[in-house]
Coordinates of C-alpha atoms in Angstrom, one line a residue:
Chain A
M1104 CA 19.0 -7.5 46.5
L1105 CA 19.6 -4.0 45.1
S1106 CA 23.0 -2.3 44.9
C1107 CA 23.7 1.0 43.2
R1108 CA 27.3 2.3 42.7
G1109 CA 28.1 5.9 41.6
L1110 CA 24.8 6.3 40.0
R1111 CA 24.5 9.6 38.0
K1112 CA 21.9 11.0 35.6
D1113 CA 22.6 14.1 33.6
Y1114 CA 20.0 15.9 31.5
V1115 CA 20.9 18.3 28.8
T1116 CA 19.0 21.6 29.1
E1117 CA 19.2 25.0 27.4
R1118 CA 21.5 26.1 30.3
G1119 CA 23.8 23.1 29.8
E1120 CA 24.0 19.7 31.6
V1121 CA 22.1 19.3 34.8
A1122 CA 22.8 16.4 37.2
A1123 CA 19.4 15.1 38.3
V1124 CA 21.1 12.3 40.3
D1125 CA 24.7 12.9 41.3
G1126 CA 26.7 9.8 42.3
I1127 CA 24.4 7.8 44.5
D1128 CA 25.5 4.6 46.3
L1129 CA 22.7 2.6 47.7
E1130 CA 22.0 -0.9 49.1
I1131 CA 18.6 -2.3 49.8
A1132 CA 18.2 -5.9 51.2
A1133 CA 15.8 -8.4 49.8
G1134 CA 12.3 -8.4 51.2
R1135 CA 12.6 -4.9 52.6
Y1136 CA 10.3 -2.0 52.4
A1137 CA 12.4 1.1 51.6
A1138 CA 11.1 4.6 51.0
I1139 CA 12.9 7.2 48.9
I1140 CA 11.8 10.7 50.0
G1141 CA 12.7 14.2 48.9
R1142 CA 11.1 17.3 47.6
S1143 CA 9.9 17.7 44.0
G1144 CA 12.8 17.8 41.6
S1145 CA 15.2 16.3 44.1
G1146 CA 16.0 13.4 41.7
K1147 CA 14.0 10.6 43.4
S1148 CA 12.0 9.6 40.3
S1149 CA 15.1 9.7 38.1
L1150 CA 16.8 7.4 40.7
M1151 CA 13.8 5.1 40.6
A1152 CA 13.8 5.0 36.8
M1153 CA 17.5 4.0 36.7
I1154 CA 16.9 1.3 39.4
G1155 CA 14.0 0.0 37.5
G1156 CA 15.7 -0.2 34.1
L1157 CA 13.6 2.5 32.6
S1158 CA 16.2 5.2 32.2
R1159 CA 19.9 4.6 31.3
P1160 CA 22.3 6.1 33.8
S1161 CA 24.9 8.6 32.6
H1162 CA 27.4 6.8 34.9
G1163 CA 27.4 4.0 37.5
E1164 CA 25.8 0.6 37.8
V1165 CA 22.6 -1.0 39.2
R1166 CA 22.7 -4.6 40.3
V1167 CA 19.5 -6.4 41.1
D1168 CA 20.1 -9.8 42.6
G1169 CA 23.7 -9.6 41.4
T1170 CA 22.7 -8.8 37.8
D1171 CA 24.2 -5.6 36.3
I1172 CA 20.9 -4.7 34.6
W1173 CA 22.4 -1.9 32.4
S1174 CA 24.9 -4.3 30.9
L1175 CA 22.1 -6.5 29.6
S1176 CA 21.2 -6.4 25.9
E1177 CA 18.1 -4.4 25.0
N1178 CA 15.9 -7.6 24.8
G1179 CA 17.6 -8.9 27.9
L1180 CA 16.7 -5.8 29.8
A1181 CA 13.1 -5.9 28.5
A1182 CA 12.9 -9.5 29.8
F1183 CA 14.4 -8.5 33.1
R1184 CA 11.8 -5.7 33.6
N1185 CA 9.1 -8.1 32.6
K1186 CA 10.0 -10.9 34.9
R1187 CA 11.8 -9.4 37.9
I1188 CA 10.3 -5.9 38.4
G1189 CA 6.7 -4.7 38.9
Y1190 CA 5.9 -1.0 38.5
V1191 CA 3.3 1.1 40.1
F1192 CA 3.5 4.6 38.5
Q1193 CA 2.3 7.9 39.8
F1194 CA -0.2 8.2 37.0
A1195 CA -3.0 6.1 35.8
S1196 CA -0.9 3.6 33.8
L1197 CA -3.4 1.2 32.4
L1198 CA -3.9 0.9 28.7
P1199 CA -7.3 2.6 28.0
T1200 CA -8.1 0.3 25.1
L1201 CA -7.9 -2.9 27.2
R1202 CA -10.2 -4.3 29.9
L1203 CA -8.8 -4.5 33.4
V1204 CA -8.2 -8.3 33.1
D1205 CA -6.4 -7.7 29.8
N1206 CA -4.2 -5.0 31.4
V1207 CA -3.3 -7.3 34.2
A1208 CA -2.5 -10.3 32.0
L1209 CA -0.5 -8.2 29.5
P1210 CA 3.0 -8.5 31.1
A1211 CA 2.6 -12.3 31.2
M1212 CA 1.5 -12.3 27.6
L1213 CA 4.4 -10.0 26.5
G1214 CA 6.8 -12.2 28.3
G1215 CA 5.9 -15.1 26.1
G1216 CA 3.1 -16.7 28.1
G1217 CA 0.7 -16.0 25.3
R1218 CA -3.0 -15.5 25.6
S1219 CA -3.5 -18.7 27.7
S1220 CA -6.4 -19.4 30.0
A1221 CA -3.9 -20.0 32.8
T1222 CA -2.7 -16.4 32.4
Y1223 CA -6.2 -15.0 32.4
S1224 CA -7.2 -17.0 35.5
R1225 CA -4.1 -15.8 37.3
A1226 CA -5.0 -12.2 36.3
A1227 CA -8.6 -12.7 37.4
G1228 CA -7.4 -14.1 40.7
L1229 CA -5.1 -11.1 41.4
L1230 CA -7.9 -8.7 40.5
G1231 CA -10.2 -10.6 42.9
Q1232 CA -7.5 -10.2 45.7
M1233 CA -7.6 -6.5 45.0
G1234 CA -11.4 -6.4 45.4
L1235 CA -12.0 -6.0 41.7
G1236 CA -13.4 -9.4 41.0
D1237 CA -16.6 -7.8 39.7
H1238 CA -14.8 -5.5 37.3
L1239 CA -12.8 -7.9 35.2
D1240 CA -14.4 -6.8 32.0
A1241 CA -14.5 -3.1 32.8
Y1242 CA -12.3 -0.6 30.9
P1243 CA -10.1 1.7 33.0
S1244 CA -12.3 4.7 32.3
E1245 CA -15.3 2.8 33.8
V1246 CA -13.7 2.4 37.3
S1247 CA -12.5 4.9 39.9
A1248 CA -8.9 6.1 40.3
G1249 CA -8.4 4.0 43.4
E1250 CA -9.7 0.9 41.6
Q1251 CA -7.3 1.7 38.6
R1252 CA -4.4 1.9 41.0
R1253 CA -5.4 -1.5 42.5
A1254 CA -5.5 -3.0 39.0
V1255 CA -2.0 -1.6 38.4
I1256 CA -0.8 -3.4 41.6
A1257 CA -2.4 -6.6 40.3
R1258 CA -0.6 -6.1 37.0
A1259 CA 2.7 -5.5 38.8
L1260 CA 2.3 -8.9 40.6
I1261 CA 1.3 -11.0 37.6
N1262 CA 4.8 -12.3 36.9
E1263 CA 5.6 -12.6 40.6
P1264 CA 8.5 -10.1 40.6
A1265 CA 11.3 -9.9 43.2
L1266 CA 11.0 -6.1 43.3
I1267 CA 8.1 -3.6 43.2
L1268 CA 8.9 0.0 42.4
A1269 CA 6.1 2.4 43.3
D1270 CA 6.6 6.0 42.2
E1271 CA 4.3 8.2 44.2
P1272 CA 1.4 5.7 43.7
T1273 CA -1.1 7.6 45.8
S1274 CA -0.3 11.2 45.0
D1275 CA -3.6 11.8 43.2
L1276 CA -5.8 9.8 45.5
D1277 CA -7.9 10.9 48.5
E1278 CA -6.7 10.0 52.0
Q1279 CA -8.9 6.9 52.5
T1280 CA -8.0 5.4 49.1
E1281 CA -4.3 6.2 49.8
I1282 CA -4.5 4.2 53.0
E1283 CA -6.1 1.3 51.1
I1284 CA -3.6 1.3 48.3
M1285 CA -0.7 1.4 50.8
D1286 CA -2.2 -1.4 52.7
E1287 CA -2.3 -3.5 49.5
L1288 CA 1.4 -2.7 48.8
L1289 CA 2.5 -3.4 52.3
A1290 CA 0.6 -6.7 52.3
V1291 CA 2.4 -7.7 49.1
N1292 CA 5.7 -6.9 50.8
R1293 CA 4.9 -8.8 54.0
E1294 CA 3.0 -11.7 52.6
R1295 CA 5.0 -12.4 49.5
G1296 CA 8.4 -11.2 50.7
T1297 CA 8.6 -8.9 47.7
T1298 CA 11.1 -6.0 48.0
L1299 CA 9.1 -2.8 47.9
I1300 CA 10.7 0.6 47.1
L1301 CA 8.4 3.5 47.4
V1302 CA 9.1 7.0 46.1
T1303 CA 7.1 9.6 48.0
H1304 CA 7.2 13.0 49.5
N1305 CA 4.6 12.0 52.1
L1306 CA 6.6 11.5 55.3
A1307 CA 3.8 9.7 57.0
L1308 CA 4.0 6.9 54.4
A1309 CA 7.7 6.9 54.6
R1310 CA 7.7 6.4 58.3
Q1311 CA 6.3 2.9 57.9
A1312 CA 9.4 1.9 55.9
E1313 CA 12.2 -0.2 57.2
Q1314 CA 14.7 1.9 55.3
I1315 CA 14.4 5.6 54.4
V1316 CA 16.6 7.2 51.8
H1317 CA 16.4 11.0 51.8
I1318 CA 17.5 12.7 48.6
A1319 CA 18.1 16.4 48.0
H1320 CA 19.7 17.9 44.9
G1321 CA 20.4 14.5 43.4
A1322 CA 22.4 13.1 46.4
I1323 CA 21.6 11.1 49.5
V1324 CA 21.5 13.3 52.5
A1325 CA 20.2 10.8 55.1
Chain B
M1485 CA 2.1 -12.2 16.6
R1486 CA -1.5 -13.0 17.6
L1487 CA -1.1 -10.9 20.7
L1488 CA 0.2 -7.9 18.7
A1489 CA -2.6 -8.2 16.2
S1490 CA -5.1 -8.5 19.0
L1491 CA -3.7 -5.4 20.7
A1492 CA -3.7 -3.5 17.4
L1493 CA -7.3 -4.5 16.8
Q1494 CA -8.3 -3.5 20.3
N1495 CA -6.7 -0.2 19.9
L1496 CA -8.5 0.4 16.6
G1497 CA -11.8 -0.8 18.1
R1498 CA -11.6 1.4 21.2
R1499 CA -10.6 4.6 19.3
K1500 CA -13.5 4.3 16.9
A1501 CA -13.7 7.9 15.8
R1502 CA -10.0 8.2 15.1
S1503 CA -9.8 4.8 13.4
L1504 CA -12.8 5.6 11.3
L1505 CA -11.4 9.0 10.2
L1506 CA -8.1 7.3 9.4
I1507 CA -9.8 4.5 7.4
M1508 CA -11.9 7.1 5.6
A1509 CA -8.8 9.2 4.7
V1510 CA -7.0 6.2 3.4
A1511 CA -10.2 5.1 1.6
V1512 CA -10.5 8.4 -0.2
A1513 CA -6.8 8.2 -1.2
S1514 CA -6.9 4.6 -2.3
G1515 CA -10.2 5.1 -4.0
V1516 CA -8.7 7.9 -6.1
V1517 CA -5.7 5.7 -6.8
F1518 CA -7.9 2.7 -7.9
T1519 CA -10.4 4.8 -9.9
G1520 CA -7.7 7.0 -11.3
A1521 CA -5.5 4.1 -12.4
T1522 CA -8.4 2.1 -13.9
L1523 CA -9.9 5.1 -15.7
M1524 CA -6.5 6.3 -16.9
R1525 CA -5.7 2.8 -18.3
S1526 CA -9.2 2.6 -19.9
I1527 CA -8.9 6.1 -21.4
D1528 CA -5.4 5.2 -22.6
S1529 CA -6.8 2.1 -24.3
S1530 CA -9.8 4.0 -25.7
M1531 CA -7.6 6.8 -27.0
E1532 CA -5.3 4.2 -28.6
V1533 CA -8.4 2.7 -30.4
G1534 CA -9.5 6.2 -31.3
F1535 CA -6.1 7.2 -32.6
T1536 CA -5.6 4.1 -34.6
R1537 CA -9.1 4.6 -36.1
L1538 CA -7.7 7.8 -37.5
G1539 CA -5.6 5.6 -39.7
A1540 CA -1.9 5.5 -40.5
D1541 CA 0.3 8.5 -40.8
M1542 CA 1.7 7.4 -44.1
M1543 CA 1.7 4.6 -46.6
V1544 CA 4.7 3.0 -48.2
V1545 CA 4.0 1.4 -51.6
P1546 CA 6.1 0.2 -54.5
E1547 CA 7.5 3.0 -56.6
G1548 CA 5.2 3.3 -59.6
A1549 CA 2.1 2.1 -57.9
L1550 CA -1.0 4.2 -58.5
T1551 CA -2.6 5.4 -55.2
N1552 CA -5.9 7.0 -54.5
I1553 CA -5.3 9.1 -51.4
T1554 CA -8.1 9.1 -48.9
A1555 CA -8.5 11.2 -45.7
A1556 CA -7.8 8.1 -43.6
L1557 CA -5.1 5.6 -44.6
L1558 CA -6.7 2.3 -43.5
T1559 CA -5.7 -0.1 -46.3
V1560 CA -3.2 -0.2 -49.1
E1561 CA -4.4 0.2 -52.7
P1562 CA -4.6 -2.7 -55.2
T1563 CA -1.5 -2.8 -57.4
D1564 CA 0.4 -5.3 -59.5
L1565 CA 3.7 -4.3 -57.9
V1566 CA 5.0 -5.8 -54.6
L1567 CA 7.5 -5.2 -51.8
D1568 CA 9.3 -7.6 -49.5
E1569 CA 7.3 -8.3 -46.3
D1570 CA 10.4 -7.8 -44.1
L1571 CA 11.4 -4.5 -45.7
F1572 CA 10.9 -2.4 -42.5
A1573 CA 12.0 -5.2 -40.1
K1574 CA 15.4 -5.2 -41.8
A1575 CA 15.7 -1.4 -42.1
G1576 CA 15.0 -0.4 -38.5
I1577 CA 14.0 3.2 -39.1
T1578 CA 13.8 5.1 -35.8
S1579 CA 11.3 7.7 -36.9
V1580 CA 8.8 4.8 -37.6
S1581 CA 7.0 3.3 -34.6
R1582 CA 5.0 0.7 -36.5
A1583 CA 4.8 -0.5 -40.1
A1584 CA 1.9 -2.9 -40.8
P1585 CA 2.2 -4.8 -44.0
Q1586 CA -0.9 -5.6 -46.1
K1587 CA -1.6 -7.7 -49.2
I1588 CA -4.5 -6.7 -51.4
A1589 CA -5.8 -8.6 -54.3
R1590 CA -8.8 -7.3 -56.3
V1591 CA -10.5 -10.4 -57.7
E1592 CA -13.6 -11.4 -59.7
H1593 CA -15.7 -14.5 -59.7
S1594 CA -14.8 -15.2 -56.1
G1595 CA -18.2 -16.3 -55.1
I1596 CA -18.8 -13.2 -53.0
G1597 CA -21.5 -10.9 -54.1
S1598 CA -22.9 -11.1 -57.6
H1599 CA -21.0 -12.9 -60.3
H1600 CA -19.2 -10.0 -61.9
D1601 CA -18.5 -8.0 -58.7
S1602 CA -14.9 -7.5 -57.9
V1603 CA -13.9 -8.1 -54.3
D1604 CA -10.8 -6.8 -52.5
L1605 CA -9.2 -9.7 -50.5
I1606 CA -6.9 -8.0 -48.0
G1607 CA -4.3 -9.9 -46.0
F1608 CA -2.9 -8.4 -42.8
D1609 CA -0.6 -9.4 -40.1
P1610 CA -2.6 -9.4 -36.8
A1611 CA 0.6 -8.9 -34.8
L1612 CA 1.5 -5.6 -36.5
D1613 CA -1.9 -4.4 -37.6
F1614 CA -3.3 -1.1 -36.3
T1615 CA -5.9 -0.2 -38.9
V1616 CA -8.2 -3.2 -39.2
R1617 CA -8.8 -4.7 -35.8
P1618 CA -9.5 -1.4 -34.0
W1619 CA -12.5 -1.1 -36.3
L1620 CA -14.0 -4.5 -35.2
V1621 CA -17.5 -3.8 -33.9
E1622 CA -18.3 -7.5 -33.4
R1623 CA -16.4 -10.7 -33.4
I1624 CA -16.5 -14.3 -32.3
N1625 CA -15.3 -14.7 -28.7
R1626 CA -12.0 -16.4 -29.5
D1627 CA -8.7 -15.7 -31.2
M1628 CA -8.6 -15.4 -35.0
K1629 CA -7.4 -18.5 -36.7
P1630 CA -6.6 -19.7 -40.3
G1631 CA -9.8 -19.7 -42.4
D1632 CA -11.3 -16.8 -40.6
V1633 CA -12.3 -13.6 -42.4
I1634 CA -13.4 -10.2 -41.2
L1635 CA -15.9 -8.3 -43.4
G1636 CA -15.9 -4.6 -44.1
A1637 CA -19.0 -2.7 -43.1
G1638 CA -20.4 -2.8 -46.7
R1639 CA -20.6 -6.6 -46.7
D1640 CA -23.4 -8.5 -45.1
A1641 CA -23.1 -12.0 -43.5
A1642 CA -23.9 -13.3 -40.1
L1643 CA -21.1 -13.6 -37.6
G1644 CA -19.9 -17.2 -37.5
S1645 CA -21.5 -18.1 -40.8
E1646 CA -19.7 -19.9 -43.6
L1647 CA -18.5 -17.8 -46.5
L1648 CA -17.3 -19.6 -49.7
I1649 CA -14.4 -17.9 -51.4
F1650 CA -13.5 -19.6 -54.7
G1651 CA -15.4 -22.5 -53.4
K1652 CA -13.4 -22.8 -50.2
P1653 CA -15.2 -22.5 -46.9
H1654 CA -14.3 -19.6 -44.5
T1655 CA -15.8 -18.5 -41.2
V1656 CA -17.0 -14.9 -40.7
Y1657 CA -14.9 -14.1 -37.6
G1658 CA -15.9 -10.4 -37.3
R1659 CA -17.4 -7.3 -38.8
L1660 CA -15.9 -3.8 -39.1
G1661 CA -17.6 -0.5 -38.5
R1662 CA -18.3 2.2 -41.1
T1663 CA -15.2 4.1 -42.1
G1664 CA -16.2 5.9 -45.3
V1665 CA -13.1 4.4 -47.0
G1666 CA -14.2 2.4 -50.0
T1667 CA -11.6 -0.3 -49.9
H1668 CA -12.0 -0.7 -46.2
E1669 CA -15.8 -1.0 -46.3
R1670 CA -15.9 -3.4 -49.2
G1671 CA -12.9 -5.5 -48.2
V1672 CA -12.7 -9.0 -47.0
F1673 CA -9.9 -9.2 -44.5
M1674 CA -7.9 -12.3 -43.5
S1675 CA -4.5 -13.4 -42.3
F1676 CA -1.6 -13.7 -44.8
A1677 CA -1.7 -17.5 -44.6
T1678 CA -5.5 -17.6 -45.3
L1679 CA -5.0 -15.3 -48.3
E1680 CA -1.9 -17.2 -49.6
A1681 CA -3.9 -20.4 -49.4
L1682 CA -6.3 -19.0 -52.1
A1683 CA -3.4 -18.4 -54.6
G1684 CA -4.2 -21.5 -56.5
S1685 CA -7.8 -20.4 -57.1
V1686 CA -7.2 -16.8 -58.2
H1687 CA -6.5 -16.5 -61.9
G1688 CA -5.5 -13.3 -63.7
P1689 CA -4.4 -12.7 -67.2
N1690 CA -0.8 -13.4 -66.1
G1691 CA -1.5 -16.1 -63.5
P1692 CA -2.2 -15.5 -59.8
P1693 CA -1.3 -12.0 -58.6
A1694 CA 2.3 -11.7 -57.3
V1695 CA 1.2 -10.4 -54.0
L1696 CA -0.3 -13.8 -53.1
Q1697 CA 3.2 -15.2 -53.0
K1698 CA 4.6 -15.8 -49.5
G1699 CA 6.9 -12.9 -48.3
K1700 CA 5.4 -10.4 -50.7
V1701 CA 3.1 -7.5 -49.8
S1702 CA 1.3 -4.6 -51.5
G1703 CA 2.6 -2.0 -49.1
F1704 CA 2.9 -0.8 -45.5
L1705 CA 0.8 1.4 -43.3
V1706 CA 3.2 3.4 -41.2
E1707 CA 2.8 5.1 -37.8
L1708 CA 5.3 7.7 -36.8
A1709 CA 7.4 7.4 -33.7
P1710 CA 6.5 9.9 -30.9
G1711 CA 8.1 13.2 -31.7
A1712 CA 8.9 12.3 -35.3
T1713 CA 7.6 14.6 -38.1
P1714 CA 6.2 13.2 -41.4
L1715 CA 9.0 15.0 -43.2
Q1716 CA 11.7 13.4 -41.1
A1717 CA 10.1 9.9 -41.6
R1718 CA 9.6 10.5 -45.3
F1719 CA 13.3 11.4 -45.7
A1720 CA 14.4 8.5 -43.6
I1721 CA 12.3 6.0 -45.5
L1722 CA 13.3 7.3 -49.0
S1723 CA 17.0 7.4 -48.1
T1724 CA 16.9 3.9 -46.5
L1725 CA 14.5 1.9 -48.7
K1726 CA 14.9 1.6 -52.5
G1727 CA 12.0 1.3 -55.0
V1728 CA 9.3 2.7 -52.7
K1729 CA 7.0 5.6 -52.8
V1730 CA 5.7 7.4 -49.6
V1731 CA 2.1 8.5 -49.5
T1732 CA 1.4 10.9 -46.7
G1733 CA -2.0 11.1 -45.1
D1734 CA -3.6 14.0 -43.3
S1735 CA -0.8 15.6 -41.3
T1736 CA -3.3 17.3 -39.0
M1737 CA -4.4 13.9 -37.8
S1738 CA -0.7 13.0 -37.0
G1739 CA -0.3 16.2 -35.1
I1740 CA -3.5 15.7 -33.0
R1741 CA -2.5 12.1 -32.3
Q1742 CA 0.9 13.0 -31.0
G1743 CA -0.4 16.0 -29.1
L1744 CA -3.0 14.0 -27.3
A1745 CA -0.5 11.3 -26.5
A1746 CA 1.8 13.9 -24.9
L1747 CA -1.2 15.3 -22.9
L1748 CA -2.1 11.9 -21.6
N1749 CA 1.5 11.3 -20.5
G1750 CA 1.4 14.7 -18.7
I1751 CA -1.8 13.7 -16.9
L1752 CA -0.3 10.4 -15.9
A1753 CA 2.7 12.2 -14.5
L1754 CA 0.3 14.4 -12.5
M1755 CA -1.4 11.3 -11.1
V1756 CA 1.9 9.8 -10.0
L1757 CA 2.7 13.0 -8.2
M1758 CA -0.7 13.0 -6.5
F1759 CA -0.2 9.4 -5.4
A1760 CA 3.2 10.3 -4.0
S1761 CA 1.7 13.2 -2.0
T1762 CA -1.0 10.9 -0.7
A1763 CA 1.7 8.5 0.6
L1764 CA 3.5 11.3 2.3
M1765 CA 0.3 12.5 3.9
V1766 CA -0.5 9.1 5.4
S1767 CA 3.1 8.8 6.6
V1768 CA 2.9 12.2 8.4
L1769 CA -0.5 11.1 9.9
F1770 CA 1.1 7.9 11.3
S1771 CA 4.0 9.8 12.6
A1772 CA 1.6 12.1 14.6
I1773 CA -0.3 9.0 15.9
V1774 CA 2.9 7.4 17.2
T1775 CA 4.0 10.7 18.8
E1776 CA 0.6 11.0 20.5
R1777 CA 1.0 7.5 21.9
R1778 CA 4.5 7.9 23.3
G1779 CA 3.2 7.4 26.9
E1780 CA 1.4 4.2 26.0
L1781 CA 4.5 2.9 24.2
G1782 CA 6.7 3.8 27.2
L1783 CA 4.3 1.9 29.5
L1784 CA 4.5 -1.2 27.3
K1785 CA 8.2 -1.0 27.3
A1786 CA 8.2 -0.6 31.1
I1787 CA 6.2 -3.8 31.6
G1788 CA 8.5 -5.8 29.3
A1789 CA 7.6 -5.2 25.7
R1790 CA 10.6 -5.7 23.4
R1791 CA 11.5 -3.2 20.7
G1792 CA 10.3 -5.6 18.0
Q1793 CA 6.9 -6.0 19.8
I1794 CA 6.5 -2.2 20.0
V1795 CA 7.3 -1.7 16.3
G1796 CA 5.3 -4.8 15.3
M1797 CA 2.2 -3.6 17.2
M1798 CA 2.3 -0.2 15.6
V1799 CA 2.9 -1.5 12.1
I1800 CA 0.2 -4.1 12.4
E1801 CA -2.3 -1.5 13.6
A1802 CA -1.3 0.7 10.7
V1803 CA -1.5 -2.1 8.1
I1804 CA -5.0 -3.2 9.4
A1805 CA -6.3 0.4 9.3
T1806 CA -4.9 1.3 5.9
G1807 CA -5.7 -2.1 4.5
A1808 CA -9.4 -1.6 5.6
G1809 CA -9.2 1.9 4.1
G1810 CA -7.9 0.4 0.9
V1811 CA -10.8 -2.1 0.7
L1812 CA -13.3 0.6 1.4
G1813 CA -11.6 2.8 -1.2
V1814 CA -11.8 0.1 -3.9
A1815 CA -15.5 -0.3 -3.1
L1816 CA -16.1 3.5 -3.4
G1817 CA -14.1 3.4 -6.6
V1818 CA -16.3 0.8 -8.1
L1819 CA -19.3 3.0 -7.3
V1820 CA -17.7 6.0 -8.9
M1821 CA -16.9 4.0 -12.0
R1822 CA -20.5 2.8 -12.2
L1823 CA -21.6 6.4 -12.2
Y1824 CA -19.0 7.2 -14.8
E1825 CA -20.2 4.3 -16.9
R1826 CA -23.8 5.4 -16.8
S1827 CA -23.0 9.0 -17.6
L1828 CA -20.0 9.9 -19.6
V1829 CA -19.2 6.5 -21.1
Y1830 CA -22.9 6.1 -22.1
Y1831 CA -22.8 9.5 -23.8
L1832 CA -19.5 8.8 -25.6
E1833 CA -20.8 5.5 -26.9
N1834 CA -24.0 7.1 -28.1
I1835 CA -22.0 9.5 -30.2
G1836 CA -19.9 6.7 -31.6
V1837 CA -16.7 7.3 -29.6
P1838 CA -15.5 3.9 -28.3
F1839 CA -14.7 3.5 -24.6
V1840 CA -12.7 0.4 -23.9
W1841 CA -12.8 -0.6 -20.2
L1842 CA -9.9 -2.3 -18.7
D1843 CA -10.6 -6.0 -18.7
G1844 CA -11.9 -7.8 -15.6
P1845 CA -8.7 -9.5 -14.4
S1846 CA -6.7 -6.3 -14.9
I1847 CA -9.3 -4.4 -12.8
V1848 CA -8.9 -7.0 -10.1
I1849 CA -5.1 -6.6 -10.2
V1850 CA -5.4 -2.8 -10.0
A1851 CA -7.8 -3.2 -7.0
A1852 CA -5.5 -5.6 -5.2
A1853 CA -2.5 -3.3 -6.0
A1854 CA -4.4 -0.3 -4.5
I1855 CA -5.2 -2.3 -1.3
V1856 CA -1.7 -3.6 -1.0
M1857 CA -0.2 -0.1 -1.7
A1858 CA -2.5 1.4 1.0
S1859 CA -1.3 -1.2 3.5
I1860 CA 2.4 -0.7 2.5
I1861 CA 2.0 3.1 2.8
G1862 CA 0.5 2.6 6.3
G1863 CA 3.2 0.1 7.3
L1864 CA 6.0 2.2 6.1
G1865 CA 4.5 5.4 7.4
S1866 CA 4.3 3.9 10.9
L1867 CA 7.6 2.0 10.7
Y1868 CA 10.1 4.9 11.2
P1869 CA 8.3 6.7 14.0
A1870 CA 7.6 3.4 15.8
W1871 CA 11.2 2.4 15.4
R1872 CA 12.4 5.7 16.7
A1873 CA 10.0 5.6 19.7
S1874 CA 11.1 2.0 20.4
R1875 CA 14.7 3.1 20.8
R1876 CA 13.9 5.6 23.6
D1877 CA 14.1 4.7 27.2
P1878 CA 10.7 3.9 28.7
Y1879 CA 11.0 6.7 31.2
D1880 CA 11.5 9.3 28.4
L1881 CA 8.5 8.0 26.6
V1882 CA 6.3 7.9 29.7
R1883 CA 7.3 11.5 30.4
G1884 CA 6.3 12.5 26.9
E1885 CA 9.8 12.9 25.5
G1886 CA 11.4 11.4 22.5

């Protein structure tokens, strides 16, 4: 499913080039739940961004289902992100000017689905599954942080991706909400067979994963 | 496209305060552009009318012709001598901007006024004229045609009425304002063709006056080219044209005319500079807006928006906002011009200074241009920062870089 070879990411700082990710090789099988753990600044988010087609590696390749995603054209990569990957970020990543149902439907519309009733009924269905059926027309600022995160999960699922990348999705939530959000993500992984890669520094969450990748100073240590 | 427009509208709708401020800023700028352009064009036309009412800078008549110089050179003087109508067209004198030929025949028993009154029948070329038509205070609402006459302020006949000249019917096309110049006030003005058609009816001691022949004129009223002095023009005319005499008018008037024209050009240049700085301001504003929304753009890229979609959304949003600002600006401009009309224009017209508003279709064109320009400025202002942001990796944008 996911294969990384010699993945490296350098950032230019005032003190010269710094390698955030330093030559990582990684394999994650389809349908797995993998956790990438490490301390703040260890390079786990940079690794996740390269895996997800969000940040171009300085060196190395990322293959998702055999496709070298960084060899795709700009529009090809955009289409790949749109159809094959769902993101759940560590911040409230809903567009504040759109209703929840619009936010969830947006990836499908951007991918060429248009503003069809089928897209909207699918978005409404996903929000219903996340317990937000009564908040379709609410704006992000009108719902709680936990509900926003559920809406983000619904958005990540709208195009039925093969891979969900969740970058510390519960870092700003209370314990109870964190459990609920993780339950939703794990349910997606189990019931839909969607590969789930979770970036976290919460070891308790990581322990539930089938594969744990421990990163320190930009390299895999375990 | 519909999706992008819809996203743009939703963005504008949800950020009401910012959108309103942006629209107001553009409205003020485009209102200034619209009002400024309309008023400047109107003032330009009014000044042109005002200037031409000051008369010609000089008059060129046949050598030997007697002339009675007046303060304002508005018509040539009656004389038995003639010049060729195409004299100036052939010579191409650069210090002369315009040379308007006139024919003048002082006739008796024409049927105008009492039996023995002499009447000055004055022929002019409407295409070159700049001393007769600017004085029109009323006219029939159509173009002048053969058989039409314009009456000087000293003559009385209703507009559109029939006037018999040597028994031939003519239509009173228009009336001129008071000028204080005898020939101008008493004259009956018509096109060359209309005057030449009367040649068979006018009888003098030596037959019809020579000036009624086709291609012959009594003289020329001359306007100097910008920057040319009366002395330069006089020298150029006398050295180029043979058998002519140059009669110079009040040189103070020429100086004032040229000075005011230069001042107007200076004001126009200032307006252009102001418009350019407005465009720059709007561009900077949009650049800041795009920078502020990097995170949002990064998110859109992350969920699959293509570069074209990112740029398109930002540009559409800018065009909608600035276009709305343009429409509002034009509406504000119309209100400002109403106030202007009721105050300064009313005052000017009361003291006899003509104010010529730009005609309706031209105002519509200026308004449309102001709206389109506002939209283009918005579109262009957002294009570069949106294009730059769209080139960045989504992760950089989400982290607030780029």
